[in-house]
Coordinates of C-alpha atoms and ligand atoms in Angstrom, one line a residue:
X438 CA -47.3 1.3 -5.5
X439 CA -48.2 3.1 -9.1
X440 CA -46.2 1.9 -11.8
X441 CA -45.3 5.2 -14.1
X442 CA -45.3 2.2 -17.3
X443 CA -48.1 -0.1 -18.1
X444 CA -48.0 -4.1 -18.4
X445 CA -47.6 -3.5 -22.5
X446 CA -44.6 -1.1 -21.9
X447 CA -42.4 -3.3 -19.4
X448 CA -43.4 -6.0 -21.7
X449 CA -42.0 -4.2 -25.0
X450 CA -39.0 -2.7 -22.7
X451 CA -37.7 -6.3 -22.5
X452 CA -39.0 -8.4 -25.4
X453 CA -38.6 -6.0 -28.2
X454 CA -35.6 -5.1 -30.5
X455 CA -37.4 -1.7 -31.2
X456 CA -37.3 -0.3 -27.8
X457 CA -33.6 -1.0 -28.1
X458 CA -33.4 0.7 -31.0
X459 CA -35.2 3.7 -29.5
X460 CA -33.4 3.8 -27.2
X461 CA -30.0 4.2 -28.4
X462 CA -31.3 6.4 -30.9
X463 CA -32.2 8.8 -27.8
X464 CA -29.1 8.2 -26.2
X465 CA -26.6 8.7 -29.5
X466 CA -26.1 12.7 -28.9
X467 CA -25.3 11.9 -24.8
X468 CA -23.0 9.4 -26.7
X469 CA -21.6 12.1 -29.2
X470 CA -20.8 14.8 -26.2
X471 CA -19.2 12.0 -24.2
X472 CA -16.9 10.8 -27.0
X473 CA -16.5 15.1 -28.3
X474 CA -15.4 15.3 -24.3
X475 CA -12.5 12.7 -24.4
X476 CA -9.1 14.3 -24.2
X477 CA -6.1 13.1 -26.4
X478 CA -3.1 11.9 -24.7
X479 CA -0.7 14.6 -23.6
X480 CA 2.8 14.6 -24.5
X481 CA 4.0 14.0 -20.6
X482 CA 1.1 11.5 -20.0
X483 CA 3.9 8.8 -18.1
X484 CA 5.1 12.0 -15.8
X485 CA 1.3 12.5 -14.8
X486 CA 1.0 8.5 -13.9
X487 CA 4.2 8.7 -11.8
X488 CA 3.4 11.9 -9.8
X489 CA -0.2 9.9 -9.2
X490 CA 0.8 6.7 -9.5
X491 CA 3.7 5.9 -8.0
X492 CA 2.9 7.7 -4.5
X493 CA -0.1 5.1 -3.8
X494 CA 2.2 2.6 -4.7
X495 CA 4.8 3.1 -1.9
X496 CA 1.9 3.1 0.6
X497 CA 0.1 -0.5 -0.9
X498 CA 2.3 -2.8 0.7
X499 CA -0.2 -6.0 0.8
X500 CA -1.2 -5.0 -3.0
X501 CA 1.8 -4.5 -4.2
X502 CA 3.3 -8.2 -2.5
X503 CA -0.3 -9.1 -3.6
X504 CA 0.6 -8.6 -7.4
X505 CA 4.3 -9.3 -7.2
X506 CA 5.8 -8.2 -10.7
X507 CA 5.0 -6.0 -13.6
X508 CA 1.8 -4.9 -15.2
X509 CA 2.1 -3.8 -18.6
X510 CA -0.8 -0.9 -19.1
X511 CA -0.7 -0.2 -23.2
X512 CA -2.2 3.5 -23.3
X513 CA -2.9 2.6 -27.4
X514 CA 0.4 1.4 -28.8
X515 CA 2.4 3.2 -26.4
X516 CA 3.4 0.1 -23.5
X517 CA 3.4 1.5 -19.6
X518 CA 4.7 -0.8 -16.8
X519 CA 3.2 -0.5 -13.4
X520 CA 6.2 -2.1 -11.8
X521 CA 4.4 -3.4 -8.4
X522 CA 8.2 -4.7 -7.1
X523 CA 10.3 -1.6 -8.0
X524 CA 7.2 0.4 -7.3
X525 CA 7.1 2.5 -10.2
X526 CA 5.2 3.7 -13.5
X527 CA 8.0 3.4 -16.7
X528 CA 7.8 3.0 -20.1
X529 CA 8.0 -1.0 -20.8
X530 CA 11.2 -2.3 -21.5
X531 CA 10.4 -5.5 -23.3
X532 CA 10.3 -7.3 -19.9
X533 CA 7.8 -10.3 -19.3
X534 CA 4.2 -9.2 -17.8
X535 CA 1.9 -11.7 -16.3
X536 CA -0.4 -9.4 -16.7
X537 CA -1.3 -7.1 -19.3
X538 CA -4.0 -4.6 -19.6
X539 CA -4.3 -2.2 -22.8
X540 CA -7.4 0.7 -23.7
X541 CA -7.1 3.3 -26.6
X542 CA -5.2 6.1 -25.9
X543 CA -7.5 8.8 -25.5
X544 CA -9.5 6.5 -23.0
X545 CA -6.2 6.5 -20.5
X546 CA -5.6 9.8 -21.5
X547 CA -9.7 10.7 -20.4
X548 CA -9.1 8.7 -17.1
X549 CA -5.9 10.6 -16.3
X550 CA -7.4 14.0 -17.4
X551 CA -10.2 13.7 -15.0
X552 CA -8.2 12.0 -11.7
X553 CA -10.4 9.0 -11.5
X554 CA -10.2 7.6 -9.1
X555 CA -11.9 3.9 -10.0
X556 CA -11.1 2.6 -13.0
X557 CA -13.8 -0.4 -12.5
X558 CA -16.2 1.9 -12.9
X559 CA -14.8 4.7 -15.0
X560 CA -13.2 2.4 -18.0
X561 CA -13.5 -1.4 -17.6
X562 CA -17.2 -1.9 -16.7
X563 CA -17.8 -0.2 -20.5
X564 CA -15.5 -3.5 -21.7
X565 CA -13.7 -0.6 -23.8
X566 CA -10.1 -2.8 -23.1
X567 CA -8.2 -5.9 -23.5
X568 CA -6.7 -8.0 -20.8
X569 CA -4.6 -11.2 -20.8
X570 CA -2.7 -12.8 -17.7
X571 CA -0.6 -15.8 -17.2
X572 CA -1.4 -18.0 -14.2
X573 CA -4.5 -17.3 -12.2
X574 CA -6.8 -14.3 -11.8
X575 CA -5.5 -11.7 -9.4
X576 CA -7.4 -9.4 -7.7
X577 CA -4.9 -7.6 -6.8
X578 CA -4.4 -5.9 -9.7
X579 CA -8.0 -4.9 -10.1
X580 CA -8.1 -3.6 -6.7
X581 CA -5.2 -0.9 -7.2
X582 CA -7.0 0.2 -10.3
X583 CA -10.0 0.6 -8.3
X584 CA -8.2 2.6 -5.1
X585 CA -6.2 5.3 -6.7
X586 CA -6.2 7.4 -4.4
X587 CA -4.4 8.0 -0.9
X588 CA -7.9 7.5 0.9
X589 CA -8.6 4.6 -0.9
X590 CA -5.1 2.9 -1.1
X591 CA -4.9 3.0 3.0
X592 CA -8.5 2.0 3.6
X593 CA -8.1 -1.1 1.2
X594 CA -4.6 -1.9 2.9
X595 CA -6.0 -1.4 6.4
X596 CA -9.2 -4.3 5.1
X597 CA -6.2 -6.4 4.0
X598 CA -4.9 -6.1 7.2
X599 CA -7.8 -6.7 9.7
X600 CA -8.6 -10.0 7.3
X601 CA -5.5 -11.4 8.0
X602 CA -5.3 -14.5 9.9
X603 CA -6.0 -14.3 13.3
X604 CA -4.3 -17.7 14.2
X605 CA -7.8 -19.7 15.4
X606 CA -7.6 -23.4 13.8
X607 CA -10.0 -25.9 13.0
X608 CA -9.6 -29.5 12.2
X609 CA -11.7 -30.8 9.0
X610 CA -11.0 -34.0 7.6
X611 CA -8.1 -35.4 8.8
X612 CA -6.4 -31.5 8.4
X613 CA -5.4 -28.6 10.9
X614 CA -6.6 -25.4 8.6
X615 CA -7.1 -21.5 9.9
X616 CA -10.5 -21.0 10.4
X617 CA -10.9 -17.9 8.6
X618 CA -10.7 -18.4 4.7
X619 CA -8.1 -16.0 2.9
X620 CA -10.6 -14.5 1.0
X621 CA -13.1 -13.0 2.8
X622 CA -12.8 -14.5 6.1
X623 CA -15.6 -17.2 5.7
X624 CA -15.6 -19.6 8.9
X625 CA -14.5 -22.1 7.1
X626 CA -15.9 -24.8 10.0
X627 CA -19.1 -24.0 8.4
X628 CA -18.2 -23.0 4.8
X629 CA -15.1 -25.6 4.1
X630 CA -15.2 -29.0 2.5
X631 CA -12.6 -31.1 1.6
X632 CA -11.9 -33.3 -1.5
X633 CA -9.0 -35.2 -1.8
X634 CA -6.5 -32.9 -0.6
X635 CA -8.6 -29.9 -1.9
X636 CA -10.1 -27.3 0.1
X637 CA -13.5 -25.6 -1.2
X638 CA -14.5 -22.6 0.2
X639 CA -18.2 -22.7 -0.4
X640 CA -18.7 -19.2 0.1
X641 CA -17.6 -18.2 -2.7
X642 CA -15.8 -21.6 -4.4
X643 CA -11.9 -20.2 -4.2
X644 CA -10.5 -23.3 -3.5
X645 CA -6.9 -24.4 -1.5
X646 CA -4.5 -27.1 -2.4
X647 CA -4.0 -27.8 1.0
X648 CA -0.8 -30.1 1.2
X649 CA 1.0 -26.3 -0.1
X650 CA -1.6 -24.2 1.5
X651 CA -1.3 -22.0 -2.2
X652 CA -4.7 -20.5 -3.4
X653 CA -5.8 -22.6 -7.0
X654 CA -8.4 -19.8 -7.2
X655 CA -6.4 -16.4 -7.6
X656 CA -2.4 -15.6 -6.9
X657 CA -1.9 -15.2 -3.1
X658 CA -4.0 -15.8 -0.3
X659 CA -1.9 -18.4 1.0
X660 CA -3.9 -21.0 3.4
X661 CA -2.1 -22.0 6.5
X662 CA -2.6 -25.6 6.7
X663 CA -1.3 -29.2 8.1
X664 CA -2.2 -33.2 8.3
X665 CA -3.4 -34.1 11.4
X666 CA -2.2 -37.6 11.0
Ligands
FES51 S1 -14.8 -16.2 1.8 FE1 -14.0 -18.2 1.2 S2 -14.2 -18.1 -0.9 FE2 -14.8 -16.2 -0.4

């Protein structure tokens, strides 16, 4: 293999400020044409979200169960629900959101412009947004914002649905628990441990309070789970 930098170039690629510099120097007009390409919010902007929007929605039956309430979306200081019950896009009415997410306007408005599709990878990997929640982390919500499209919403729903529990059990500890874990189907003969009455998937580390069987590691993924004794 031929290296096209020498030792003294990797070296000042990641121990000097300057290439930095450089380097966003060279990149600042790509940065100008991207900014100079981002559209401003159009006047219908919620009608565009509901036409896209709210058809994926009646199709995501595990995401939408999997959220279970509101998301308020703030496209700049104009508040959005993505109601994930009623399964629709609205303006907010002042209701309580465990879960909030909120970009500039002409961001959303770039986003919408150009149908994308992932939203991981077209807005929040650039950390250009806010996000609070209340309660645990839920994937859920990232994963519709991820899937927005009808190929993508049914092929996410149809994972969901070859994950599910496929009724095996295992006995750990004292406990009768499914053998798969909830979140990605770790065997969890070899991957669980128990503490206390905590199970700890070590696959990952979600962990299970197992007397409720309720997921202390993100909302849903319930764990089917019993005493043996
Ligand atoms: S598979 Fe068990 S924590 Fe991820």
């Amino acid at each position: 293999m031929t290296h096209p930098h020498s030792s003294e170039q990797i070296r000042s690629i990641f121990e000097e400020e300057e290439y930095l510099r450089a380097y966003a120097e060279r990149r600042r007009p790509d940065m100008a044409r991207e900014r100079a390409s981002w559209s401003s919010p159009p006047p219908n902007l919620l009608e565009q979200l509901k036409a896209w929007w709210e058809p994926l929605l009646a199709r995501a039956d595990r995401i939408c169960s999997g959220v279970g309430g509101p998301v308020r979306l703030d496209v700049g200081d104009h508040p959005l629900v993505v109601d994930f019950t009623a399964r629709q896009v609205r303006d907010y009415q002042g209701e309580n959101c465990r879960y909030r997410l909120s970009a500039r306007a002409a961001l959303i408005a770039t986003n919408v412009a150009r149908r994308e599709i992932d939203w991981s990878n077209s807005l929040f990997l650039s950390l250009r947004f806010s996000a609070s929640r209340v309660g645990p982390y839920n994937e859920f919500v990232y994963t519709f914002f991820t899937c927005l499209s009808i190929q993508r919403i049914d092929y996410v729903e149809n994972w969901y649905a070859a994950r599910d529990d496929d009724g095996q059990d295992i006995l750990l500890d004292g406990w009768r628990v499914q053998k798969r874990c909830p979140h990605l189907r770790a065997d969890l003969a070899r991957f669980g441990s128990i503490e206390g009455t905590t199970l700890n998937c070590q696959m990952h580390g979600w962990r299970f309070d197992l007397a409720s069987g309720r997921c202390l590691t993100s909302a849903g993924h319930q764990l089917r789970a019993s005493p043996t004794r």
